[in-house]
Amino acid sequence: MPGEFNAITDVPGVLVGHHQRLGRGWATGTTAVLVPGQAVGAVDQRGGAPGTRETDLLAPENLVQRVDAICLSGGSAYGLAAADGVVRWLGERQRGFPVGTRPFEVVPIVPAAVVFDLPRGDWGNRPDATFGYAACEAATAGPIAQGTVGAGTGAQVGSLKGGVGTASERVGEFTVGVLAVVNAAGEAVRSRTGEPLAADHAEPGEFGVTRWPRRAVDLGGTAEAKDLNTTIGVVATDAELSKAEARRLAVAAQDGLARAVRPAHTMYDGDTVFALATGARPLAEGAGRLGGEREARRAAALDGLCSAAAGVFTRAMVHGVLQATSVAGLRAYRDVWPEAFGD
């Protein structure tokens, strides 16, 4: 079952903040996922057009084991500058990888990824460091705003408006949460019926839909540029994982992405999923010889988390589509099929 908020913030210690500008030539934003207690980080990147920062350090063989935040932003490669603001915000609070003897001698670890949303606003209007800093200032636990907010402000999915979505699931004593910025080149909805491709993943009553429509709509020509995209996101858990195990979680979440849009991971997508493991709960306890019972229990527990990660990422993407609102002539699902919500 989902957690209390059905959000990534159901994972204790995970905070989320958005900052965006919409209107007067602006349609973009930034989302910061903060872990004040740090978390083991990993990443899985697919597709042919990624825009990322600080992803190599997440490889299991590299020095840094834990990260302080993940920055997700619009603005394509320009928007990577938003991570500078997240780094500054963390540095002011003495959070980061220690590189000296004094408390302020730290380097905040902030991997980042961006989506392509440049056609939504005027050229030159894209996130900078002030966006990342403001997103950190807004970060909180509890419910998360979804749809046309933060990094999803100018997002597009196929022929429809995309956006930010989130979801969670309890897996025994663990929690798995996801935040996704839905901006895929592929379609997320069957235009001949109006039903999302992943509608069957919903928990009872989860999507707030009265009934799925059964009405065909020609969506062609609604998008100014539908072939440069990228879906990005974060999957988090309170389980204690190594960097290699956390990467398996990110890999599984990409499977959920592929369930929600078709096609997925194209040459025009830079689909990137980060994983965070806060380590609050041991993955497997008890003694056992190498390759024996304890290792088998650990593998089984990790497999359960990975299965959940795929399903939760899929649900988060549906939320991102359903919660989006129209921007700059790009129609949103709820405007095309209002009957789904009883309108």
C-alpha positions as semicolon CSV with decimal commas, in nm:
position;residue;x (nm);y (nm);z (nm)
1;M;0,000;0,000;0,000
2;P;0,111;0,361;-0,050
3;G;0,258;0,558;0,237
4;E;0,078;0,835;0,422
5;F;0,128;1,097;0,149
6;N;0,176;0,862;-0,147
7;A;0,493;1,061;-0,211
8;I;0,869;1,026;-0,202
9;T;0,858;1,214;0,129
10;D;0,704;0,904;0,287
11;V;1,066;0,789;0,307
12;P;1,180;0,942;0,640
13;G;1,450;1,203;0,595
14;V;1,365;1,296;0,236
15;L;1,256;1,656;0,166
16;V;1,136;1,808;-0,162
17;G;1,117;2,167;-0,277
18;H;1,004;2,330;-0,603
19;H;1,072;2,666;-0,759
20;Q;0,935;2,778;-1,093
21;R;0,848;3,077;-1,307
22;L;0,540;3,060;-1,528
23;G;0,406;3,340;-1,747
24;R;0,552;3,648;-1,916
25;G;0,782;3,436;-2,129
26;W;0,870;3,188;-1,856
27;A;0,773;2,820;-1,828
28;T;1,044;2,633;-1,642
29;G;1,160;2,542;-1,294
30;T;1,373;2,336;-1,060
31;T;1,306;2,064;-0,803
32;A;1,546;1,978;-0,520
33;V;1,538;1,646;-0,335
34;L;1,728;1,689;-0,008
35;V;1,852;1,426;0,237
36;P;1,978;1,619;0,543
37;G;2,126;1,301;0,689
38;Q;2,284;1,210;0,353
39;A;2,207;0,894;0,160
40;V;2,393;0,639;-0,048
41;G;2,348;0,750;-0,409
42;A;2,339;0,578;-0,746
43;V;2,219;0,648;-1,098
44;D;2,100;0,469;-1,411
45;Q;2,097;0,659;-1,738
46;R;1,935;0,546;-2,064
47;G;1,845;0,702;-2,394
48;G;2,062;0,899;-2,630
49;A;2,041;1,260;-2,507
50;P;2,127;1,294;-2,136
51;G;2,198;1,619;-1,956
52;T;2,364;1,541;-1,624
53;R;2,615;1,654;-1,363
54;E;2,819;1,462;-1,102
55;T;2,699;1,119;-1,215
56;D;3,042;0,955;-1,252
57;L;3,108;0,987;-0,879
58;L;2,806;0,763;-0,816
59;A;2,982;0,461;-0,969
60;P;3,038;0,195;-0,699
61;E;3,416;0,199;-0,745
62;N;3,452;0,573;-0,680
63;L;3,531;0,745;-0,350
64;V;3,219;0,932;-0,246
65;Q;2,955;0,700;-0,103
66;R;2,682;0,940;0,005
67;V;2,509;1,243;-0,146
68;D;2,343;1,548;0,007
69;A;2,082;1,626;-0,257
70;I;1,961;1,563;-0,610
71;C;1,881;1,856;-0,836
72;L;1,625;1,812;-1,116
73;S;1,572;2,105;-1,349
74;G;1,430;2,237;-1,671
75;G;1,638;2,443;-1,910
76;S;1,825;2,164;-2,089
77;A;2,203;2,193;-2,043
78;Y;2,164;2,554;-1,932
79;G;1,953;2,436;-1,639
80;L;2,241;2,242;-1,486
81;A;2,340;2,578;-1,339
82;A;2,052;2,534;-1,091
83;A;2,267;2,279;-0,907
84;D;2,511;2,558;-0,820
85;G;2,239;2,711;-0,603
86;V;2,176;2,380;-0,428
87;V;2,549;2,346;-0,358
88;R;2,563;2,700;-0,218
89;W;2,259;2,643;0,005
90;L;2,410;2,324;0,146
91;G;2,755;2,479;0,187
92;E;2,609;2,763;0,392
93;R;2,476;2,497;0,629
94;Q;2,805;2,306;0,640
95;R;2,662;2,000;0,471
96;G;2,881;1,800;0,237
97;F;3,182;1,577;0,197
98;P;3,450;1,680;0,452
99;V;3,770;1,801;0,289
100;G;3,929;1,980;0,585
101;T;3,938;1,994;0,964
102;R;3,694;2,283;1,011
103;P;3,316;2,229;0,992
104;F;3,268;2,460;0,694
105;E;3,536;2,284;0,488
106;V;3,297;2,062;0,298
107;V;3,202;2,000;-0,064
108;P;2,827;1,935;-0,105
109;I;2,757;1,635;-0,328
110;V;2,471;1,724;-0,563
111;P;2,420;1,509;-0,874
112;A;2,179;1,669;-1,121
113;A;1,984;1,604;-1,438
114;V;1,780;1,826;-1,669
115;V;1,486;1,805;-1,906
116;F;1,444;1,979;-2,240
117;D;1,169;2,241;-2,205
118;L;1,318;2,535;-2,396
119;P;1,026;2,575;-2,643
120;R;0,779;2,651;-2,362
121;G;0,921;2,997;-2,281
122;D;1,122;3,274;-2,439
123;W;1,478;3,190;-2,535
124;G;1,709;3,281;-2,251
125;N;1,451;3,224;-1,979
126;R;1,585;2,916;-1,804
127;P;1,682;2,814;-1,449
128;D;2,001;2,941;-1,292
129;A;2,154;2,909;-0,946
130;T;1,879;3,119;-0,790
131;F;1,626;2,851;-0,887
132;G;1,819;2,576;-0,710
133;Y;1,867;2,789;-0,398
134;A;1,495;2,879;-0,387
135;A;1,395;2,514;-0,432
136;C;1,606;2,424;-0,127
137;E;1,446;2,705;0,072
138;A;1,105;2,557;-0,014
139;A;1,199;2,197;0,069
140;T;0,976;2,021;0,318
141;A;0,843;1,683;0,422
142;G;0,478;1,587;0,376
143;P;0,258;1,630;0,068
144;I;0,427;1,737;-0,257
145;A;0,280;1,966;-0,522
146;Q;0,246;1,781;-0,852
147;G;0,190;1,867;-1,216
148;T;0,306;2,199;-1,357
149;V;0,553;2,281;-1,081
150;G;0,929;2,275;-1,031
151;A;1,122;2,088;-1,297
152;G;0,791;1,983;-1,455
153;T;0,670;2,337;-1,525
154;G;0,756;2,322;-1,895
155;A;0,754;1,944;-1,934
156;Q;0,591;1,760;-2,224
157;V;0,504;1,395;-2,272
158;G;0,440;1,298;-2,631
159;S;0,159;1,527;-2,749
160;L;0,044;1,635;-2,403
161;K;0,165;1,850;-2,116
162;G;0,387;1,661;-1,875
163;G;0,476;1,741;-1,517
164;V;0,600;1,628;-1,178
165;G;0,448;1,317;-1,024
166;T;0,519;1,126;-0,706
167;A;0,411;0,802;-0,538
168;S;0,520;0,555;-0,270
169;E;0,475;0,198;-0,152
170;R;0,536;0,015;0,173
171;V;0,730;-0,308;0,125
172;G;0,718;-0,490;0,456
173;E;0,906;-0,266;0,700
174;F;1,058;-0,058;0,420
175;T;0,927;0,234;0,217
176;V;1,000;0,305;-0,149
177;G;0,917;0,650;-0,287
178;V;0,955;0,810;-0,628
179;L;0,952;1,158;-0,775
180;A;0,940;1,174;-1,156
181;V;0,957;1,462;-1,402
182;V;0,753;1,332;-1,695
183;N;0,896;1,475;-2,016
184;A;0,916;1,180;-2,256
185;A;0,925;1,177;-2,633
186;G;0,690;0,879;-2,625
187;E;0,316;0,896;-2,562
188;A;0,169;0,823;-2,219
189;V;-0,196;0,802;-2,327
190;R;-0,386;0,601;-2,586
191;S;-0,530;0,876;-2,806
192;R;-0,798;0,641;-2,937
193;T;-0,946;0,597;-2,589
194;G;-0,797;0,857;-2,354
195;E;-0,671;0,593;-2,112
196;P;-0,313;0,621;-1,982
197;L;-0,093;0,332;-2,088
198;A;-0,026;0,252;-1,722
199;A;-0,379;0,306;-1,589
200;D;-0,385;-0,051;-1,459
201;H;-0,108;0,025;-1,209
202;A;-0,332;0,240;-0,991
203;E;-0,400;0,160;-0,630
204;P;-0,777;0,179;-0,555
205;G;-0,894;0,537;-0,611
206;E;-0,537;0,660;-0,643
207;F;-0,558;0,878;-0,953
208;G;-0,878;1,059;-0,858
209;V;-1,048;0,954;-1,181
210;T;-1,424;0,905;-1,195
211;R;-1,394;0,676;-1,496
212;W;-1,143;0,637;-1,773
213;P;-1,271;0,792;-2,098
214;R;-1,342;0,597;-2,413
215;R;-1,318;0,882;-2,663
216;A;-1,064;0,920;-2,942
217;V;-0,885;1,255;-2,980
218;D;-0,645;1,361;-3,255
219;L;-0,345;1,492;-3,063
220;G;-0,130;1,557;-3,368
221;G;0,021;1,899;-3,409
222;T;-0,028;2,016;-3,050
223;A;0,342;2,018;-2,970
224;E;0,599;2,267;-3,096
225;A;0,888;2,027;-3,044
226;K;0,811;1,672;-2,941
227;D;1,136;1,501;-3,034
228;L;1,374;1,648;-2,772
229;N;1,269;1,539;-2,428
230;T;1,400;1,333;-2,129
231;T;1,229;1,192;-1,822
232;I;1,424;1,224;-1,499
233;G;1,352;1,123;-1,143
234;V;1,455;0,991;-0,805
235;V;1,370;0,663;-0,631
236;A;1,436;0,659;-0,257
237;T;1,418;0,401;0,018
238;D;1,492;0,382;0,389
239;A;1,675;0,053;0,342
240;E;2,049;0,021;0,400
241;L;2,201;-0,040;0,057
242;S;2,546;-0,033;-0,098
243;K;2,605;0,185;-0,403
244;A;2,581;-0,121;-0,627
245;E;2,251;-0,226;-0,468
246;A;2,117;0,128;-0,497
247;R;2,198;0,122;-0,867
248;R;1,989;-0,193;-0,904
249;L;1,702;0,010;-0,757
250;A;1,753;0,281;-1,021
251;V;1,770;0,019;-1,297
252;A;1,439;-0,128;-1,184
253;A;1,277;0,216;-1,174
254;Q;1,366;0,261;-1,541
255;D;1,149;-0,045;-1,611
256;G;0,860;0,149;-1,459
257;L;0,932;0,439;-1,692
258;A;0,910;0,205;-1,990
259;R;0,567;0,085;-1,874
260;A;0,429;0,439;-1,869
261;V;0,540;0,571;-2,210
262;R;0,590;0,425;-2,556
263;P;0,850;0,433;-2,694
264;A;1,092;0,483;-2,404
265;H;1,467;0,545;-2,389
266;T;1,484;0,680;-2,743
267;M;1,776;0,867;-2,900
268;Y;1,588;1,188;-2,815
269;D;1,543;1,099;-2,446
270;G;1,817;1,114;-2,185
271;D;1,616;0,921;-1,927
272;T;1,803;0,940;-1,596
273;V;1,694;0,795;-1,261
274;F;1,882;0,855;-0,935
275;A;1,852;0,625;-0,634
276;L;1,884;0,729;-0,269
277;A;1,914;0,485;0,023
278;T;1,903;0,653;0,365
279;G;2,007;0,336;0,548
280;A;1,762;0,379;0,835
281;R;1,666;0,007;0,824
282;P;1,899;-0,292;0,770
283;L;1,823;-0,480;0,452
284;A;1,900;-0,822;0,602
285;E;2,002;-0,917;0,953
286;G;2,148;-1,227;1,108
287;A;2,460;-1,435;1,060
288;G;2,541;-1,665;0,774
289;R;2,831;-1,783;0,568
290;L;2,931;-1,607;0,248
291;G;2,694;-1,707;-0,028
292;G;2,467;-1,868;0,230
293;E;2,141;-1,790;0,405
294;R;2,210;-1,427;0,493
295;E;2,311;-1,340;0,137
296;A;2,002;-1,514;0,002
297;R;1,782;-1,313;0,237
298;R;1,952;-0,993;0,132
299;A;1,908;-1,068;-0,237
300;A;1,541;-1,151;-0,186
301;A;1,482;-0,831;0,012
302;L;1,654;-0,622;-0,256
303;D;1,447;-0,791;-0,525
304;G;1,130;-0,690;-0,341
305;L;1,244;-0,328;-0,328
306;C;1,331;-0,333;-0,698
307;S;0,991;-0,473;-0,790
308;A;0,828;-0,196;-0,593
309;A;1,052;0,069;-0,749
310;A;0,931;-0,020;-1,098
311;G;0,564;-0,006;-1,002
312;V;0,598;0,314;-0,800
313;F;0,785;0,493;-1,079
314;T;0,506;0,397;-1,319
315;R;0,238;0,536;-1,086
316;A;0,435;0,855;-1,028
317;M;0,451;0,914;-1,404
318;V;0,073;0,875;-1,438
319;H;0,029;1,130;-1,159
320;G;0,258;1,370;-1,345
321;V;0,043;1,346;-1,658
322;L;-0,294;1,370;-1,482
323;Q;-0,194;1,661;-1,255
324;A;-0,043;1,877;-1,530
325;T;-0,213;2,193;-1,655
326;S;-0,192;2,343;-2,004
327;V;0,099;2,577;-2,079
328;A;0,195;2,776;-2,389
329;G;-0,058;2,603;-2,615
330;L;0,042;2,256;-2,500
331;R;-0,277;2,083;-2,389
332;A;-0,302;1,895;-2,062
333;Y;-0,478;1,562;-2,014
334;R;-0,749;1,711;-1,794
335;D;-0,838;1,962;-2,069
336;V;-0,852;1,700;-2,344
337;W;-1,049;1,439;-2,144
338;P;-1,228;1,633;-1,867
339;E;-1,484;1,356;-1,829
340;A;-1,220;1,145;-1,655
341;F;-1,258;1,378;-1,357
342;G;-1,635;1,409;-1,375
343;D;-1,626;1,746;-1,554
